[in-house]
Coordinates of C-alpha atoms in Angstrom, one line a residue:
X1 CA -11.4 -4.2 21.8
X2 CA -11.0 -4.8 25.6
X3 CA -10.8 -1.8 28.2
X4 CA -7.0 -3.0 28.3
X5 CA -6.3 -1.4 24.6
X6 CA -4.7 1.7 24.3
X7 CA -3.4 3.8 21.9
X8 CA -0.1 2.6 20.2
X9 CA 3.7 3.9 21.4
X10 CA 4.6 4.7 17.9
X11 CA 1.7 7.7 18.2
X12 CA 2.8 9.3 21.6
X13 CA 5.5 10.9 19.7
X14 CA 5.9 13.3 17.0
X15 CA 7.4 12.1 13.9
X16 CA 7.8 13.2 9.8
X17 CA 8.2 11.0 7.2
X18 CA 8.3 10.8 3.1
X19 CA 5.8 9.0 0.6
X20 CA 7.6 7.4 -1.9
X21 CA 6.6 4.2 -3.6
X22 CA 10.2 2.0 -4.7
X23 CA 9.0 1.9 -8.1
X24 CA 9.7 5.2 -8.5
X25 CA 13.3 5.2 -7.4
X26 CA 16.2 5.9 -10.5
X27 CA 18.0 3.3 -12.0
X28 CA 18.3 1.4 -15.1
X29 CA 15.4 -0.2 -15.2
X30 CA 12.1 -0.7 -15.9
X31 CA 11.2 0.8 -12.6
X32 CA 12.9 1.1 -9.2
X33 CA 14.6 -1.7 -8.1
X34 CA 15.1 -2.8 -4.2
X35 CA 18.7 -2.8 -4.3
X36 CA 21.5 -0.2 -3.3
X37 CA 19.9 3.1 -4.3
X38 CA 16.8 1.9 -1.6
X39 CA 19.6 1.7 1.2
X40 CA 21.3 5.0 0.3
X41 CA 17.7 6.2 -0.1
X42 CA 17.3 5.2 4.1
X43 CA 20.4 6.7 5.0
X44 CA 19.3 9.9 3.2
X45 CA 16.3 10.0 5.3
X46 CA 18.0 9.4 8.3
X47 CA 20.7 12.4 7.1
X48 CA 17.5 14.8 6.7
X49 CA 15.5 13.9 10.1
X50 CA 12.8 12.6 8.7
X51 CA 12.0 9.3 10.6
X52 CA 9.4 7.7 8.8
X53 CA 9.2 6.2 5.0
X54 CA 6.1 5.5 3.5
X55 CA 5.4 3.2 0.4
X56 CA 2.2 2.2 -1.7
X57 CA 1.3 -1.5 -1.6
X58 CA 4.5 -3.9 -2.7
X59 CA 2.0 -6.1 -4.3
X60 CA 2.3 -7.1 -7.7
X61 CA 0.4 -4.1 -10.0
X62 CA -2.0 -5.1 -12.7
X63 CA -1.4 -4.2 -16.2
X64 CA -1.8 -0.4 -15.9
X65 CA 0.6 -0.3 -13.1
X66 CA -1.9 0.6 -9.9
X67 CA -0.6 -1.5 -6.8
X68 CA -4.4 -1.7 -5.4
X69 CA -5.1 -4.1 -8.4
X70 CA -3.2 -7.0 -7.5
X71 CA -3.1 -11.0 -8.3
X72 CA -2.4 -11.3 -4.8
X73 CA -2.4 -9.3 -1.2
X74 CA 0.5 -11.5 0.1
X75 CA 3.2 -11.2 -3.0
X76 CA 5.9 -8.8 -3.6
X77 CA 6.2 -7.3 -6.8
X78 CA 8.5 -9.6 -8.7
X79 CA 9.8 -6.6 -11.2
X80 CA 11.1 -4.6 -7.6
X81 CA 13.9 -7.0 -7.1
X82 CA 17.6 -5.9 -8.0
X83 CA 19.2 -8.6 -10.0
X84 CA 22.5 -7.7 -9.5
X85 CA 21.7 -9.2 -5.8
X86 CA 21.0 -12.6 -7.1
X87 CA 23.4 -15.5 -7.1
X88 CA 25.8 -16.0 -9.7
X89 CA 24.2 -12.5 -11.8
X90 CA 25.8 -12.1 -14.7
X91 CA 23.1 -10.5 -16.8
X92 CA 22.3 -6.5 -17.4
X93 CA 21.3 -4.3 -14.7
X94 CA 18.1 -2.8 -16.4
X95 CA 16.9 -6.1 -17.7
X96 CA 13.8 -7.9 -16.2
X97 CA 14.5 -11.9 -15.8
X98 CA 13.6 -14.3 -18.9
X99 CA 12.1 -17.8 -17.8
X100 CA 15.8 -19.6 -18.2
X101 CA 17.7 -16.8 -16.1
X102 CA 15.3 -17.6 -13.5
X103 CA 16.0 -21.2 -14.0
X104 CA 19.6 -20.2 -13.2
X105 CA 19.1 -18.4 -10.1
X106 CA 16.6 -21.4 -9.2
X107 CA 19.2 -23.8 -9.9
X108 CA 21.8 -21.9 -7.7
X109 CA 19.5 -21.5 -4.7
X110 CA 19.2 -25.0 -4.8
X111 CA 23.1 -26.0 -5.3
X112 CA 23.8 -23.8 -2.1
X113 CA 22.8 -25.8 1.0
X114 CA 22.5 -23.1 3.4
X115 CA 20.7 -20.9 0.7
X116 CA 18.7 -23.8 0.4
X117 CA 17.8 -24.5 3.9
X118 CA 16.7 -20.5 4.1
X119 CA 14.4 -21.1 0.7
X120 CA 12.9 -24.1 1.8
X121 CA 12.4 -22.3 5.5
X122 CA 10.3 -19.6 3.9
X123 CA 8.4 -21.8 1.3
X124 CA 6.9 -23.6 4.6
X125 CA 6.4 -20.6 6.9
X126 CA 4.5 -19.1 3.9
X127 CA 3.1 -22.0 2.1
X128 CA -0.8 -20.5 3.4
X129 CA -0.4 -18.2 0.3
X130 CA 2.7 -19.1 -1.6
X131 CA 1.3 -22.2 -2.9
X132 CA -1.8 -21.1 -4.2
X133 CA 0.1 -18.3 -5.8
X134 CA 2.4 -19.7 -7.7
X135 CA 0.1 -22.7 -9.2
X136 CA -1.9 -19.6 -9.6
X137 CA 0.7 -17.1 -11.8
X138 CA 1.5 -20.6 -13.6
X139 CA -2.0 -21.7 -14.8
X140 CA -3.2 -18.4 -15.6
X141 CA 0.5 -18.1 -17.6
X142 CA -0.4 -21.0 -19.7
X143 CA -4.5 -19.9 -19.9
X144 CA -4.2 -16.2 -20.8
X145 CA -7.6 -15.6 -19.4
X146 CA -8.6 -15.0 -15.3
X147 CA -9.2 -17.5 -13.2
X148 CA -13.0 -17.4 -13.6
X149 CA -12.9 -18.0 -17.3
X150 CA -10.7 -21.3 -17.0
X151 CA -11.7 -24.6 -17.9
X152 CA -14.6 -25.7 -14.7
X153 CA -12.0 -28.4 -13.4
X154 CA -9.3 -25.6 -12.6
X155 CA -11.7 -22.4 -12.2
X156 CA -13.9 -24.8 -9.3
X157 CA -10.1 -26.4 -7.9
X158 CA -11.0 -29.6 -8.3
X159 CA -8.1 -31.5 -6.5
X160 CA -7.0 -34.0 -9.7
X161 CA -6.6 -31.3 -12.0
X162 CA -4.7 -29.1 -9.4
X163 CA -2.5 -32.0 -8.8
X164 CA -1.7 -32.7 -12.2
X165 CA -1.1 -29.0 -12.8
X166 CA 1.2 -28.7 -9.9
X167 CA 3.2 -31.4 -12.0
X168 CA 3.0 -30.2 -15.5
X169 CA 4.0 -26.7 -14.1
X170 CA 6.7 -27.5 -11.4
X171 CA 9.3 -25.1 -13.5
X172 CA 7.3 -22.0 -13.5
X173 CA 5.9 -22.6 -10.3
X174 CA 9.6 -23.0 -8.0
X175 CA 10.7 -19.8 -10.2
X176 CA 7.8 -17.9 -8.5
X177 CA 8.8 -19.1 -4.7
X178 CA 12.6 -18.6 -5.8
X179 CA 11.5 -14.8 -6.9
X180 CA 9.2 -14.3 -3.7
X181 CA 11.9 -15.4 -1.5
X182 CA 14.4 -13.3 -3.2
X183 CA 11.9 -10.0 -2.9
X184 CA 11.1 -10.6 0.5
X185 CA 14.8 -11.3 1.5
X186 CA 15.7 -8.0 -0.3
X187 CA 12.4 -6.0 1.2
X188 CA 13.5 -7.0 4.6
X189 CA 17.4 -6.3 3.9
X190 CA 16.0 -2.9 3.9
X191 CA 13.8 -2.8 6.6
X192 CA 16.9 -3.9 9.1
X193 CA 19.2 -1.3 7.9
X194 CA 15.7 1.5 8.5
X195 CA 15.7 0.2 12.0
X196 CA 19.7 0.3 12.2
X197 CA 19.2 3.9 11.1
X198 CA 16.0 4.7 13.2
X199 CA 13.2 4.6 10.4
X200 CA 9.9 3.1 10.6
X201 CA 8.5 1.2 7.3
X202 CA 4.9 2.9 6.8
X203 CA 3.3 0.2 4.7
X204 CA -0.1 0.4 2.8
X205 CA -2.6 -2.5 2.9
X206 CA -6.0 -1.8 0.6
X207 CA -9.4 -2.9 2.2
X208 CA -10.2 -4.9 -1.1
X209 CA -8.8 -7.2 -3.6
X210 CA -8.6 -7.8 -7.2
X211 CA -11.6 -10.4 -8.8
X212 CA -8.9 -12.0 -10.9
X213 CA -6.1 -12.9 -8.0
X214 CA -4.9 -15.8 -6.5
X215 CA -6.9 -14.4 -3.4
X216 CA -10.3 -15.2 -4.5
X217 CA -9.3 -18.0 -6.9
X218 CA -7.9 -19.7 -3.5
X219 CA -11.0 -18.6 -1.2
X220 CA -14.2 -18.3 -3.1
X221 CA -16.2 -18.6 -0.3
X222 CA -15.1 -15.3 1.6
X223 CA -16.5 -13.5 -1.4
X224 CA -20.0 -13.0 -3.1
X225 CA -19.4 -14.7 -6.2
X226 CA -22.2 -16.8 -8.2
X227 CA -21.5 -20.7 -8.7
X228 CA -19.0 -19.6 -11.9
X229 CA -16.9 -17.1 -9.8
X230 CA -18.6 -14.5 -10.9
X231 CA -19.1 -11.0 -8.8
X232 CA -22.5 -10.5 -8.1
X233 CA -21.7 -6.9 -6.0
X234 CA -18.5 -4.6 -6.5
X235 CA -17.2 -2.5 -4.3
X236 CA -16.4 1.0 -5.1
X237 CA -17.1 4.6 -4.0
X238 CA -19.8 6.9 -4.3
X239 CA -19.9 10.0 -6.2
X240 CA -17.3 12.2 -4.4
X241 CA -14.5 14.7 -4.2
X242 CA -12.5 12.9 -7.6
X243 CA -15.6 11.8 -9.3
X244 CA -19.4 12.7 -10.3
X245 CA -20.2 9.2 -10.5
X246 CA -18.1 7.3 -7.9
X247 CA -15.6 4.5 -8.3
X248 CA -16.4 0.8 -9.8
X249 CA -12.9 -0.6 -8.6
X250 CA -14.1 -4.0 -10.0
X251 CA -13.6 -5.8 -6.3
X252 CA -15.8 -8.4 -4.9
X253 CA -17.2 -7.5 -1.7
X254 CA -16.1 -10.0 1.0
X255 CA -18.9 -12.5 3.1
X256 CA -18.1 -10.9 6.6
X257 CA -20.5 -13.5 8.0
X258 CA -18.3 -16.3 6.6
X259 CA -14.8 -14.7 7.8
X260 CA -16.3 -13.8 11.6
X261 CA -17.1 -18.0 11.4
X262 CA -14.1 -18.1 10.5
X263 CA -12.3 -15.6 13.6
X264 CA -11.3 -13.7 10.8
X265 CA -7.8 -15.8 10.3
X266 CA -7.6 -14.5 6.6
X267 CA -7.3 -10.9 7.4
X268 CA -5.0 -11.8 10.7
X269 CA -3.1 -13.8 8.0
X270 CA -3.0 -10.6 6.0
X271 CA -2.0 -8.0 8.6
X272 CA 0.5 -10.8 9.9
X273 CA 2.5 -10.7 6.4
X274 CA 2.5 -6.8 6.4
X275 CA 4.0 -6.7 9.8
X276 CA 6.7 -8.7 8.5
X277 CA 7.7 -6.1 5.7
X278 CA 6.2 -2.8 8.0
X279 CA 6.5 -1.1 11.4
X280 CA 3.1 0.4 11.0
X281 CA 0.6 0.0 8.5
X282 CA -2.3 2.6 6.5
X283 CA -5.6 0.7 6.2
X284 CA -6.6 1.8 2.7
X285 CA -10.7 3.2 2.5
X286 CA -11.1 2.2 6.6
X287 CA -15.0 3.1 6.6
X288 CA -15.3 0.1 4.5
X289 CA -15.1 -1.9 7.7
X290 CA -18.1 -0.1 9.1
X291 CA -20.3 -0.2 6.1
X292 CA -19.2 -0.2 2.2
X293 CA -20.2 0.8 -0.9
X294 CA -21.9 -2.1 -2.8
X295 CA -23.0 -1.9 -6.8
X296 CA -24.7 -4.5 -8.5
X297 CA -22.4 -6.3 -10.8
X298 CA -22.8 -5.1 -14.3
X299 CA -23.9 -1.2 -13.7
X300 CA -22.1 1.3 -15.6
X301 CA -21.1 3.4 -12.9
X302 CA -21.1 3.3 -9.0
X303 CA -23.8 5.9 -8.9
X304 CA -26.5 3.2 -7.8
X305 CA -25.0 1.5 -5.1
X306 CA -25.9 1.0 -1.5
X307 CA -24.0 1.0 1.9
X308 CA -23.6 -2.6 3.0
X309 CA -22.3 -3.3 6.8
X310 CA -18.9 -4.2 7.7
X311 CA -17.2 -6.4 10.7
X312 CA -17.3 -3.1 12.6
X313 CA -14.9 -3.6 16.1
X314 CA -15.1 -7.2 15.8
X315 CA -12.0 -7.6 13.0
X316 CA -9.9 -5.4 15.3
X317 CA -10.2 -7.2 18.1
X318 CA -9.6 -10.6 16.5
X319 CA -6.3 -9.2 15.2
X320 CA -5.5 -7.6 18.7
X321 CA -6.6 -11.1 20.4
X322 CA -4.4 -12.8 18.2
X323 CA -1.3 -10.8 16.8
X324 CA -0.7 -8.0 20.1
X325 CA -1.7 -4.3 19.6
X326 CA -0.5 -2.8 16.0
X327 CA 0.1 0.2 14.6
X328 CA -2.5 0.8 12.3
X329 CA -3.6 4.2 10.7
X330 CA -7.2 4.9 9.0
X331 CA -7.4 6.2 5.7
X332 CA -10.7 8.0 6.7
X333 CA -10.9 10.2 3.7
X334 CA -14.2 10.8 1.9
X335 CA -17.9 10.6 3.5
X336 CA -17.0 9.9 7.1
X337 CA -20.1 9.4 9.5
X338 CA -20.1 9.3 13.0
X339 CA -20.3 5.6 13.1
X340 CA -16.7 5.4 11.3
X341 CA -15.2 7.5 13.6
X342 CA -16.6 6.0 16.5
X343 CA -14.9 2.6 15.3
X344 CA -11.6 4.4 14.3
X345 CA -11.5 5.5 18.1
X346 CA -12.4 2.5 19.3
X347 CA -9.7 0.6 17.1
X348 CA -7.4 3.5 18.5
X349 CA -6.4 4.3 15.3
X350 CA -5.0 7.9 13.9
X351 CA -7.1 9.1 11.3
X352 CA -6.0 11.0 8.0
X353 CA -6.6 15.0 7.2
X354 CA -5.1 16.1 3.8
X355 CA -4.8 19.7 3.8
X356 CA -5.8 20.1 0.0
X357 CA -9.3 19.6 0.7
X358 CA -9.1 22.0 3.7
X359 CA -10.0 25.2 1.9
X360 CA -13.1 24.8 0.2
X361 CA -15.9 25.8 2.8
X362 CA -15.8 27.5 6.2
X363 CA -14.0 27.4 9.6
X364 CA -15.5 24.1 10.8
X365 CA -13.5 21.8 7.7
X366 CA -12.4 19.2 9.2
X367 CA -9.0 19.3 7.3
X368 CA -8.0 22.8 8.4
X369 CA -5.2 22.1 10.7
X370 CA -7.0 23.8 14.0
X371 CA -9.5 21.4 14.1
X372 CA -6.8 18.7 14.0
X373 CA -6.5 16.2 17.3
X374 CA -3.0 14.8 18.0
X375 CA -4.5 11.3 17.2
X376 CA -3.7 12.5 13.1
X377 CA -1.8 12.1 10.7
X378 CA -1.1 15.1 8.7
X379 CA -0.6 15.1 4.4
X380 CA -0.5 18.1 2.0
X381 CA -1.6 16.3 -0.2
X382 CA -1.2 12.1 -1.3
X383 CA -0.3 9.7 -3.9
X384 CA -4.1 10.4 -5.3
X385 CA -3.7 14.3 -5.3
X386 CA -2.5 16.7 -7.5
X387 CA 1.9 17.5 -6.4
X388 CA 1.1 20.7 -4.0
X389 CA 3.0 23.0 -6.6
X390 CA 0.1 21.4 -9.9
X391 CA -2.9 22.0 -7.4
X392 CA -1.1 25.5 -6.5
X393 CA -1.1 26.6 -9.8
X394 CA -4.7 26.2 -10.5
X395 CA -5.9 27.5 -7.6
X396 CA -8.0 30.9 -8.1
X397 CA -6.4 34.0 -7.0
X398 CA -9.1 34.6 -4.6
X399 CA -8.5 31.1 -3.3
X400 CA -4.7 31.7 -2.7
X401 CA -5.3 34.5 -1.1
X402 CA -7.9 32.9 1.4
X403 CA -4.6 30.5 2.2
X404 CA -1.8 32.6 2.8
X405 CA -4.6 34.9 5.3
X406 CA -5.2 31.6 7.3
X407 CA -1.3 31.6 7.2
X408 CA -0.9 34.9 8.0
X409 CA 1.8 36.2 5.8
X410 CA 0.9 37.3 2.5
X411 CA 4.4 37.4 1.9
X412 CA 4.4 33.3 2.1
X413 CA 6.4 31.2 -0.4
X414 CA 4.2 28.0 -1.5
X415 CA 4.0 25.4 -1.8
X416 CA 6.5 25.7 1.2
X417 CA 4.1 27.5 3.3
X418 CA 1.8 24.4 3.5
X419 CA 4.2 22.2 4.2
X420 CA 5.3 24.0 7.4
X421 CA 1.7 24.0 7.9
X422 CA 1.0 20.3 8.1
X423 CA 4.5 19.9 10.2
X424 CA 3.5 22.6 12.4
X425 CA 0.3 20.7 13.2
X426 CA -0.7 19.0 16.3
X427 CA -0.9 15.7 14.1
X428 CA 1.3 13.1 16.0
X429 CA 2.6 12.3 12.3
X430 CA 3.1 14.4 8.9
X431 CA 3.9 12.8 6.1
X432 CA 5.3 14.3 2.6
X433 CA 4.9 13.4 -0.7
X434 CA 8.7 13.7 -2.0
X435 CA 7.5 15.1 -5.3
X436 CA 6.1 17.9 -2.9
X437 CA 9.4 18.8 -1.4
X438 CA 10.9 18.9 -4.5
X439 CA 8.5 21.2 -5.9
X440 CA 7.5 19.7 -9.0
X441 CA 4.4 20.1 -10.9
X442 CA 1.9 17.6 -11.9
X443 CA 4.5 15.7 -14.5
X444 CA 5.4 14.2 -11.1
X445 CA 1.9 13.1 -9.9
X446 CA 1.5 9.6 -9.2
X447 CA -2.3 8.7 -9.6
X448 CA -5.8 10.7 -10.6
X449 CA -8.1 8.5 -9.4
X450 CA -11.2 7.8 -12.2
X451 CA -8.2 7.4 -15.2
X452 CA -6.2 4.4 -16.6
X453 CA -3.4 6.1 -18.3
X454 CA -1.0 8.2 -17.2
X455 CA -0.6 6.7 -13.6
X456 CA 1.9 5.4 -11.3
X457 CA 5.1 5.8 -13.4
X458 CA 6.6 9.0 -11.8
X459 CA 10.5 7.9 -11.3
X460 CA 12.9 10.3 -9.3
X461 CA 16.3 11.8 -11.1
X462 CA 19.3 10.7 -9.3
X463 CA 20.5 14.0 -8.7
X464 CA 16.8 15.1 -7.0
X465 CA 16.9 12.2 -4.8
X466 CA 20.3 12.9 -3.4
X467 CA 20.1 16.9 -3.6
X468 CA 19.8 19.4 -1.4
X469 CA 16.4 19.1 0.3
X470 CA 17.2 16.8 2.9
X471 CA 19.4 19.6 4.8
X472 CA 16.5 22.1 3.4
X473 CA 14.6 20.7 5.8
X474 CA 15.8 19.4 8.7
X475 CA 15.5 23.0 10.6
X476 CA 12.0 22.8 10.3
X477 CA 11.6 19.3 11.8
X478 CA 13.5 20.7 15.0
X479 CA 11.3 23.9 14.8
X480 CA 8.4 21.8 14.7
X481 CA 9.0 19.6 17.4
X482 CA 9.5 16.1 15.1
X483 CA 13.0 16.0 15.8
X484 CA 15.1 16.3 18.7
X485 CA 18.2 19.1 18.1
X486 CA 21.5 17.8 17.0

């Protein structure tokens, strides 16, 4: 970045916010839906003081539900969308959409000119990842397999058999636009009444993306894939806090060399569609832009994998040069080096401390709150942890003793005490998992990282979301210097 770049506005001032994905709102559906229980869900937090909401990805999931497994970077999750705010909705509440109900609200988008004019409006501002998205979703609907096991035509885009596919699948393909216009109209719905209300939109954008998504399908070349589409490295963790032999997240590690030829217009592209949604944005595993974790493709764990070099500055000034300064925060967790904190300062970016891991070792932890800069943003814990009440619980005696002396008050009610702990901080931002300030156990946790069952399904009671705790806490947020007094 130039000597011009400085740290963003939105981190000169001290804020608090909640983590809580939309799937996980009440209602009769499926999962949470985007309609009127999301804006009573802003007004709440602007009731409570609490000026910042953040989400997980709003991404389609993949089949076990994780939102950092998706067919495409760019999408909304079709399911999110509240059907009763659809034209002409006569259907049930808690159903999803069948093919010929989306044919409906098609036709009725289409019958309304104004409606129309909006549709059509957004199809061309995003046609750079619409279009491959819905041929996509509608080839891969009609193959049942990914995109690398199609027939070579398809699987290699050869521009005949894309042609005639756009034809033989023009139904399913305008009911994807229709339901990515409707989720983004909806998504940003909410994001005017947050800024009506004064709350920021904390969005969360994963470093990599899936093998089998419209992403990689669309633009082999910024991949290392072999001449079938094939991975030949995956990216992934080391072994590390959450497991003895690392992470295979079954990602293709990106050709950095062919994006910087590029000016890296893919990822600008990317941070340009989160902006629309988001007021500031987490950049999931950050130190994968100064080196990554590669495995070769095929090992059975990520144990035997090596660091491979990322764009380093040079992505964060292209996106600077060519979007303005943004609001971006580093996800920073696991084996830090001095290099990838050196670019996180450089990028200006706040890093992350999670106070769960703070009490494990000595004085010098780097997630024990004095050791802290401003330039941090403060969790108890996040959407991978254990609820602060669960990892309570099975804490030692010994160890829980060790944490209410750094308190200083024996007498300290938890998981309380920590939570006035990270809001106390010097951390410019604190964020809270809701589940925490409800005080539920680990029925309520959202993800344990290494597992495929069990995940991402937590869903909020009515009565919880709307209960007491957002007057609980709103004395604390003045204490603490993260709201102003009434």
């Amino acid at each position: 970045m130039d000597q011009s770049s400085s740290t963003h506005p939105f981190f000169s001032e001290r804020r608090a916010g909640i983590l809580l994905h939309p799937s996980s709102f009440p209602g009769p559906g499926p999962i949470g839906r985007l309609g009127s229980i999301a804006h009573q869900w802003v007004d709440v937090l602007a009731a409570s003081g609490f000026r910042l909401w953040q989400t997980l990805p709003l991404c389609p999931p993949d089949s076990l539900g994780s939102p950092y497994q998706s067919c495409s970077v760019f999408a909304g999750h079709e399911r999110l969308i509240d059907p009763t705010g659809l034209p002409d909705w006569q259907g049930e509440a808690a159903a999803d959409l069948t093919a010929d109900q989306w044919d409906a609200v098609v036709g009725s988008v289409m019958a309304d000119g104004d409606l129309r004019w909006q549709f059509e409006t957004f199809c061309a501002t995003q046609a750079y990842w619409l279009d491959d998205f819905a041929l996509y979703q509608a080839i891969k609907a009609e193959q049942g397999t990914p995109w690398h096991a199609w027939p070579v035509p398809l699987r290699d885009r050869h521009p005949e058999q894309l042609d005639e596919a756009r034809l033989a699948h023009s139904r399913p393909i305008e009911r994807t636009r229709v339901a990515q216009f409707y989720f983004d109209r909806q998504w940003k719905s909410i994001h005017e009444r947050a800024g009506e209300k004064g709350i920021l939109l904390f969005g969360d954008l994963p470093i990599f993306v899936a093998h089998d998504s419209a992403d990689v399908w669309a633009h082999r070349e910024l991949f290392h894939l072999d001449e079938a589409g094939q991975m030949t490295r995956v990216a992934g963790v080391p072994p590390d806090y959450f497991s003895a032999e690392g992470q295979l997240w079954n990602m293709p590690h990106y050709r950095w060399d062919v994006l910087a030829a590029r000016g890296y217009r893919w990822w600008i592209d990317r941070i340009r569609r989160q902006r629309e949604w988001f007021d500031l944005i987490r950049i999931d595993h950050f130190r994968g832009f100064e080196a990554a974790w590669a495995v070769p493709a095929g090992a059975p764990n990520a144990v035997e994998g090596a660091w491979e070099p990322g764009p380093g500055l040079a992505l964060f000034h292209a996106i600077e040069t060519t979007l303005g300064p943004q609001a971006l925060v580093a996800e920073d967790l696991g084996l830090i080096t001095p290099e990838v904190d050196a670019l996180r300062l450089a990028a200006h970016m706040p890093g992350m401390r999670v106070l769960q891991f703070a009490f494990d070792s000595d004085a010098e932890n780097p997630y024990l709150p004095h050791n802290f800069e401003p330039m941090t943003v403060a969790y108890p814990g996040t959407h991978d942890n254990p609820t602060l009440t669960g990892w309570w619980r099975a804490l030692p005696e010994s160890r829980q003793a060790d944490i209410r002396g750094y308190l200083g008050c024996e007498s300290a009610s938890m998981p309380e005490g920590l939570i006035r702990m990270a809001l106390a901080s010097v951390a410019c931002l604190t964020i809270l998992a809701l589940q925490d300030l409800l005080g539920l156990d680990d029925e309520a946790r959202m993800n344990t990282p290494g597992t495929v069952t069990a995940n991402w399904s937590w869903r909020v009671d009515e009565d919880a979301l709307f209960g007491d705790w957002q007057r609980r806490w709103r004395p604390d947020l003045i204490r603490y210097g993260r709201l102003a007094a009434d």
